Amino acid sequence: MKFLISLVAIVGLFFFLQEKFHFLDISITQNTKEEYREEEKEEDGNNQSHEKSYVEIYTREGNVIKVNTDIAKSPQERTLGLSHRKYIGSYDGMWFIFEEDTEGGFWMKDMLIPLDIIFVDSSGFIVDIKESQQICSDDFCPTIKSSKPYRYVLEVNANFCKENGITIGDSIKSGINNEDNV
């Protein structure tokens, strides 16, 4: 009987510690969607709340691909970008909006996942794609530049363009109702 009581006490202590400190990658209670998203933000290390929207990519083959996006339009939001995120969904990304055409570069500083970077002109056409950009090493972090001026940039998971048949010349339409946006 003492053994059984001791075993129950140990198991109870284990469950308590697991819920409090999450030392194993399991959950004993079911989280609500809101709690899960808050945990994801904490794990990502990026607690910035961005405006949400979507873009639709129209391929030459006639496919329409919808990507849910966080919006980065202020200089601070564009600088932070997707930094420190451990994960983005298969059809999630970040839509960068610039006030005017630019040729500035991007880099993968503080990134934890590789990305495809899609450069889009002011008319909504893809002018360049930099596929499978890798995270920076401790001693090397190259600047990633478009071969042509752009107004918008869409960052998505690496290999997204290849998997969805997205190429230069395809078009993108944003879900933001704003005359300064495609």
PDB file of C-alpha atoms in Angstrom:
ATOM      1  CA  MET A   1       0.000   0.000   0.000  1.00  0.00           C
ATOM      2  CA  LYS A   2       2.885   2.369   0.826  1.00  0.00           C
ATOM      3  CA  PHE A   3       4.344   1.598  -2.591  1.00  0.00           C
ATOM      4  CA  LEU A   4       1.071   2.487  -4.331  1.00  0.00           C
ATOM      5  CA  ILE A   5       0.731   5.768  -2.402  1.00  0.00           C
ATOM      6  CA  SER A   6       4.362   6.631  -3.203  1.00  0.00           C
ATOM      7  CA  LEU A   7       3.821   5.827  -6.877  1.00  0.00           C
ATOM      8  CA  VAL A   8       0.690   8.028  -7.052  1.00  0.00           C
ATOM      9  CA  ALA A   9       2.575  10.862  -5.310  1.00  0.00           C
ATOM     10  CA  ILE A  10       5.506  10.588  -7.750  1.00  0.00           C
ATOM     11  CA  VAL A  11       3.214  10.519 -10.788  1.00  0.00           C
ATOM     12  CA  GLY A  12       1.259  13.501  -9.424  1.00  0.00           C
ATOM     13  CA  LEU A  13       4.489  15.411  -8.846  1.00  0.00           C
ATOM     14  CA  PHE A  14       5.635  14.561 -12.376  1.00  0.00           C
ATOM     15  CA  PHE A  15       2.385  15.887 -13.899  1.00  0.00           C
ATOM     16  CA  PHE A  16       2.573  19.051 -11.807  1.00  0.00           C
ATOM     17  CA  LEU A  17       6.175  19.736 -12.826  1.00  0.00           C
ATOM     18  CA  GLN A  18       5.434  18.938 -16.488  1.00  0.00           C
ATOM     19  CA  GLU A  19       2.563  21.437 -16.583  1.00  0.00           C
ATOM     20  CA  LYS A  20       4.622  24.104 -14.836  1.00  0.00           C
ATOM     21  CA  PHE A  21       7.984  23.727 -16.616  1.00  0.00           C
ATOM     22  CA  HIS A  22       7.248  21.757 -19.841  1.00  0.00           C
ATOM     23  CA  PHE A  23      10.487  19.798 -19.564  1.00  0.00           C
ATOM     24  CA  LEU A  24       9.177  17.170 -21.990  1.00  0.00           C
ATOM     25  CA  ASP A  25       7.575  18.003 -25.331  1.00  0.00           C
ATOM     26  CA  ILE A  26       4.116  16.840 -24.221  1.00  0.00           C
ATOM     27  CA  SER A  27       1.077  18.602 -22.869  1.00  0.00           C
ATOM     28  CA  ILE A  28      -1.196  17.109 -20.269  1.00  0.00           C
ATOM     29  CA  THR A  29      -4.028  19.618 -20.687  1.00  0.00           C
ATOM     30  CA  GLN A  30      -5.573  20.739 -23.937  1.00  0.00           C
ATOM     31  CA  ASN A  31      -4.855  24.382 -24.798  1.00  0.00           C
ATOM     32  CA  THR A  32      -7.384  26.673 -26.384  1.00  0.00           C
ATOM     33  CA  LYS A  33      -6.463  28.197 -29.746  1.00  0.00           C
ATOM     34  CA  GLU A  34      -5.666  31.512 -28.055  1.00  0.00           C
ATOM     35  CA  GLU A  35      -3.372  29.898 -25.489  1.00  0.00           C
ATOM     36  CA  TYR A  36      -1.643  27.941 -28.265  1.00  0.00           C
ATOM     37  CA  ARG A  37      -1.028  31.102 -30.307  1.00  0.00           C
ATOM     38  CA  GLU A  38       0.343  32.903 -27.243  1.00  0.00           C
ATOM     39  CA  GLU A  39       2.693  29.973 -26.566  1.00  0.00           C
ATOM     40  CA  GLU A  40       3.774  30.041 -30.225  1.00  0.00           C
ATOM     41  CA  LYS A  41       4.569  33.762 -29.967  1.00  0.00           C
ATOM     42  CA  GLU A  42       6.597  33.173 -26.812  1.00  0.00           C
ATOM     43  CA  GLU A  43       8.483  30.294 -28.427  1.00  0.00           C
ATOM     44  CA  ASP A  44       9.094  32.338 -31.559  1.00  0.00           C
ATOM     45  CA  GLY A  45      10.660  35.087 -29.495  1.00  0.00           C
ATOM     46  CA  ASN A  46       8.752  37.618 -31.564  1.00  0.00           C
ATOM     47  CA  ASN A  47       5.883  39.025 -29.520  1.00  0.00           C
ATOM     48  CA  GLN A  48       5.268  41.852 -31.967  1.00  0.00           C
ATOM     49  CA  SER A  49       1.670  41.873 -33.085  1.00  0.00           C
ATOM     50  CA  HIS A  50       1.503  42.687 -36.767  1.00  0.00           C
ATOM     51  CA  GLU A  51      -1.475  43.704 -38.833  1.00  0.00           C
ATOM     52  CA  LYS A  52      -2.839  40.592 -40.568  1.00  0.00           C
ATOM     53  CA  SER A  53      -4.001  40.219 -44.147  1.00  0.00           C
ATOM     54  CA  TYR A  54      -3.390  37.965 -47.133  1.00  0.00           C
ATOM     55  CA  VAL A  55      -2.016  38.038 -50.642  1.00  0.00           C
ATOM     56  CA  GLU A  56      -3.095  36.048 -53.670  1.00  0.00           C
ATOM     57  CA  ILE A  57      -0.473  34.890 -56.134  1.00  0.00           C
ATOM     58  CA  TYR A  58      -1.677  34.362 -59.706  1.00  0.00           C
ATOM     59  CA  THR A  59       0.577  31.958 -61.606  1.00  0.00           C
ATOM     60  CA  ARG A  60       0.927  31.724 -65.377  1.00  0.00           C
ATOM     61  CA  GLU A  61      -0.723  28.291 -65.217  1.00  0.00           C
ATOM     62  CA  GLY A  62      -3.885  29.907 -63.843  1.00  0.00           C
ATOM     63  CA  ASN A  63      -3.479  28.828 -60.222  1.00  0.00           C
ATOM     64  CA  VAL A  64      -4.340  31.204 -57.389  1.00  0.00           C
ATOM     65  CA  ILE A  65      -2.353  30.681 -54.195  1.00  0.00           C
ATOM     66  CA  LYS A  66      -3.539  32.447 -51.038  1.00  0.00           C
ATOM     67  CA  VAL A  67      -0.919  33.286 -48.415  1.00  0.00           C
ATOM     68  CA  ASN A  68      -1.919  34.577 -44.969  1.00  0.00           C
ATOM     69  CA  THR A  69       0.427  37.407 -44.071  1.00  0.00           C
ATOM     70  CA  ASP A  70       1.656  39.572 -41.276  1.00  0.00           C
ATOM     71  CA  ILE A  71       2.112  43.111 -42.605  1.00  0.00           C
ATOM     72  CA  ALA A  72       5.391  45.005 -42.174  1.00  0.00           C
ATOM     73  CA  LYS A  73       5.061  48.610 -43.307  1.00  0.00           C
ATOM     74  CA  SER A  74       6.906  50.700 -40.718  1.00  0.00           C
ATOM     75  CA  PRO A  75      10.715  50.780 -40.761  1.00  0.00           C
ATOM     76  CA  GLN A  76      10.773  48.991 -37.382  1.00  0.00           C
ATOM     77  CA  GLU A  77       8.417  46.242 -38.573  1.00  0.00           C
ATOM     78  CA  ARG A  78      10.422  45.769 -41.772  1.00  0.00           C
ATOM     79  CA  THR A  79      13.681  45.574 -39.810  1.00  0.00           C
ATOM     80  CA  LEU A  80      12.289  42.935 -37.439  1.00  0.00           C
ATOM     81  CA  GLY A  81      10.510  40.960 -40.167  1.00  0.00           C
ATOM     82  CA  LEU A  82      10.279  37.259 -39.359  1.00  0.00           C
ATOM     83  CA  SER A  83      13.314  37.319 -37.047  1.00  0.00           C
ATOM     84  CA  HIS A  84      13.351  34.852 -34.155  1.00  0.00           C
ATOM     85  CA  ARG A  85      10.425  32.811 -35.463  1.00  0.00           C
ATOM     86  CA  LYS A  86      10.944  29.078 -35.260  1.00  0.00           C
ATOM     87  CA  TYR A  87       8.035  28.275 -37.525  1.00  0.00           C
ATOM     88  CA  ILE A  88       5.609  29.765 -40.018  1.00  0.00           C
ATOM     89  CA  GLY A  89       2.739  27.831 -41.552  1.00  0.00           C
ATOM     90  CA  SER A  90       2.931  26.344 -45.040  1.00  0.00           C
ATOM     91  CA  TYR A  91       0.789  29.145 -46.493  1.00  0.00           C
ATOM     92  CA  ASP A  92       1.831  31.932 -44.114  1.00  0.00           C
ATOM     93  CA  GLY A  93       4.361  34.678 -44.642  1.00  0.00           C
ATOM     94  CA  MET A  94       5.193  38.344 -44.229  1.00  0.00           C
ATOM     95  CA  TRP A  95       4.236  41.087 -46.694  1.00  0.00           C
ATOM     96  CA  PHE A  96       6.654  44.031 -46.649  1.00  0.00           C
ATOM     97  CA  ILE A  97       5.293  47.342 -47.936  1.00  0.00           C
ATOM     98  CA  PHE A  98       7.603  50.193 -48.954  1.00  0.00           C
ATOM     99  CA  GLU A  99       6.485  53.787 -49.591  1.00  0.00           C
ATOM    100  CA  GLU A 100       8.289  53.917 -52.931  1.00  0.00           C
ATOM    101  CA  ASP A 101      10.287  51.679 -55.237  1.00  0.00           C
ATOM    102  CA  THR A 102      13.545  50.567 -53.680  1.00  0.00           C
ATOM    103  CA  GLU A 103      16.589  48.453 -54.402  1.00  0.00           C
ATOM    104  CA  GLY A 104      17.582  47.916 -50.776  1.00  0.00           C
ATOM    105  CA  GLY A 105      18.772  44.524 -49.640  1.00  0.00           C
ATOM    106  CA  PHE A 106      17.399  41.985 -47.182  1.00  0.00           C
ATOM    107  CA  TRP A 107      19.352  39.707 -44.891  1.00  0.00           C
ATOM    108  CA  MET A 108      18.660  36.687 -42.735  1.00  0.00           C
ATOM    109  CA  LYS A 109      19.996  38.128 -39.453  1.00  0.00           C
ATOM    110  CA  ASP A 110      18.346  36.505 -36.413  1.00  0.00           C
ATOM    111  CA  MET A 111      16.350  34.175 -38.669  1.00  0.00           C
ATOM    112  CA  LEU A 112      15.775  30.637 -37.464  1.00  0.00           C
ATOM    113  CA  ILE A 113      14.220  29.215 -40.645  1.00  0.00           C
ATOM    114  CA  PRO A 114      15.223  29.394 -44.334  1.00  0.00           C
ATOM    115  CA  LEU A 115      12.984  31.453 -46.624  1.00  0.00           C
ATOM    116  CA  ASP A 116      12.020  32.211 -50.202  1.00  0.00           C
ATOM    117  CA  ILE A 117      12.056  35.978 -50.783  1.00  0.00           C
ATOM    118  CA  ILE A 118       9.732  37.242 -53.526  1.00  0.00           C
ATOM    119  CA  PHE A 119      10.292  40.793 -54.838  1.00  0.00           C
ATOM    120  CA  VAL A 120       7.231  42.515 -56.356  1.00  0.00           C
ATOM    121  CA  ASP A 121       7.048  45.765 -58.359  1.00  0.00           C
ATOM    122  CA  SER A 122       4.512  48.570 -57.864  1.00  0.00           C
ATOM    123  CA  SER A 123       2.198  46.990 -60.477  1.00  0.00           C
ATOM    124  CA  GLY A 124       2.053  43.706 -58.578  1.00  0.00           C
ATOM    125  CA  PHE A 125       4.341  41.625 -60.799  1.00  0.00           C
ATOM    126  CA  ILE A 126       7.075  39.403 -59.399  1.00  0.00           C
ATOM    127  CA  VAL A 127      10.404  40.833 -60.595  1.00  0.00           C
ATOM    128  CA  ASP A 128      12.789  38.529 -58.726  1.00  0.00           C
ATOM    129  CA  ILE A 129      12.776  35.479 -56.465  1.00  0.00           C
ATOM    130  CA  LYS A 130      15.580  34.456 -54.133  1.00  0.00           C
ATOM    131  CA  GLU A 131      14.851  30.845 -53.252  1.00  0.00           C
ATOM    132  CA  SER A 132      15.903  28.900 -50.162  1.00  0.00           C
ATOM    133  CA  GLN A 133      17.807  31.688 -48.445  1.00  0.00           C
ATOM    134  CA  GLN A 134      19.627  30.176 -45.494  1.00  0.00           C
ATOM    135  CA  ILE A 135      20.025  31.620 -42.018  1.00  0.00           C
ATOM    136  CA  CYS A 136      23.187  33.577 -41.289  1.00  0.00           C
ATOM    137  CA  SER A 137      26.178  31.853 -39.781  1.00  0.00           C
ATOM    138  CA  ASP A 138      28.082  33.392 -36.886  1.00  0.00           C
ATOM    139  CA  ASP A 139      30.612  34.963 -39.235  1.00  0.00           C
ATOM    140  CA  PHE A 140      28.710  35.446 -42.513  1.00  0.00           C
ATOM    141  CA  CYS A 141      25.411  37.186 -43.280  1.00  0.00           C
ATOM    142  CA  PRO A 142      25.100  38.192 -46.933  1.00  0.00           C
ATOM    143  CA  THR A 143      22.820  40.914 -48.259  1.00  0.00           C
ATOM    144  CA  ILE A 144      20.086  39.539 -50.510  1.00  0.00           C
ATOM    145  CA  LYS A 145      19.250  41.963 -53.332  1.00  0.00           C
ATOM    146  CA  SER A 146      16.686  41.979 -56.088  1.00  0.00           C
ATOM    147  CA  SER A 147      17.964  42.293 -59.642  1.00  0.00           C
ATOM    148  CA  LYS A 148      15.257  44.950 -60.245  1.00  0.00           C
ATOM    149  CA  PRO A 149      13.588  47.704 -58.200  1.00  0.00           C
ATOM    150  CA  TYR A 150      10.625  46.569 -56.102  1.00  0.00           C
ATOM    151  CA  ARG A 151       7.851  48.037 -53.938  1.00  0.00           C
ATOM    152  CA  TYR A 152       6.773  44.933 -52.008  1.00  0.00           C
ATOM    153  CA  VAL A 153       8.382  41.757 -50.712  1.00  0.00           C
ATOM    154  CA  LEU A 154       6.758  38.496 -49.677  1.00  0.00           C
ATOM    155  CA  GLU A 155       8.729  36.164 -47.403  1.00  0.00           C
ATOM    156  CA  VAL A 156       7.538  32.557 -47.205  1.00  0.00           C
ATOM    157  CA  ASN A 157       9.014  29.195 -46.228  1.00  0.00           C
ATOM    158  CA  ALA A 158      11.933  27.929 -48.302  1.00  0.00           C
ATOM    159  CA  ASN A 159      10.878  25.915 -51.387  1.00  0.00           C
ATOM    160  CA  PHE A 160       7.403  27.522 -51.391  1.00  0.00           C
ATOM    161  CA  CYS A 161       7.926  28.943 -54.888  1.00  0.00           C
ATOM    162  CA  LYS A 162       9.170  25.658 -56.314  1.00  0.00           C
ATOM    163  CA  GLU A 163       6.374  23.635 -54.684  1.00  0.00           C
ATOM    164  CA  ASN A 164       3.677  26.023 -55.954  1.00  0.00           C
ATOM    165  CA  GLY A 165       5.096  26.789 -59.406  1.00  0.00           C
ATOM    166  CA  ILE A 166       5.641  30.489 -58.679  1.00  0.00           C
ATOM    167  CA  THR A 167       7.951  32.242 -61.153  1.00  0.00           C
ATOM    168  CA  ILE A 168       9.122  35.716 -62.144  1.00  0.00           C
ATOM    169  CA  GLY A 169       6.339  37.446 -64.080  1.00  0.00           C
ATOM    170  CA  ASP A 170       3.519  35.983 -61.974  1.00  0.00           C
ATOM    171  CA  SER A 171       1.370  38.578 -60.205  1.00  0.00           C
ATOM    172  CA  ILE A 172       0.378  39.213 -56.608  1.00  0.00           C
ATOM    173  CA  LYS A 173      -2.673  41.021 -55.271  1.00  0.00           C
ATOM    174  CA  SER A 174      -2.845  42.068 -51.639  1.00  0.00           C
ATOM    175  CA  GLY A 175      -5.950  41.794 -49.482  1.00  0.00           C
ATOM    176  CA  ILE A 176      -5.284  45.199 -47.919  1.00  0.00           C
ATOM    177  CA  ASN A 177      -7.735  47.887 -49.016  1.00  0.00           C
ATOM    178  CA  ASN A 178      -5.268  50.674 -49.659  1.00  0.00           C
ATOM    179  CA  GLU A 179      -4.732  52.611 -52.867  1.00  0.00           C
ATOM    180  CA  ASP A 180      -0.981  52.565 -52.247  1.00  0.00           C
ATOM    181  CA  ASN A 181      -0.987  48.768 -52.238  1.00  0.00           C
ATOM    182  CA  VAL A 182      -1.380  46.259 -55.095  1.00  0.00           C
TER     183      VAL A 182
END
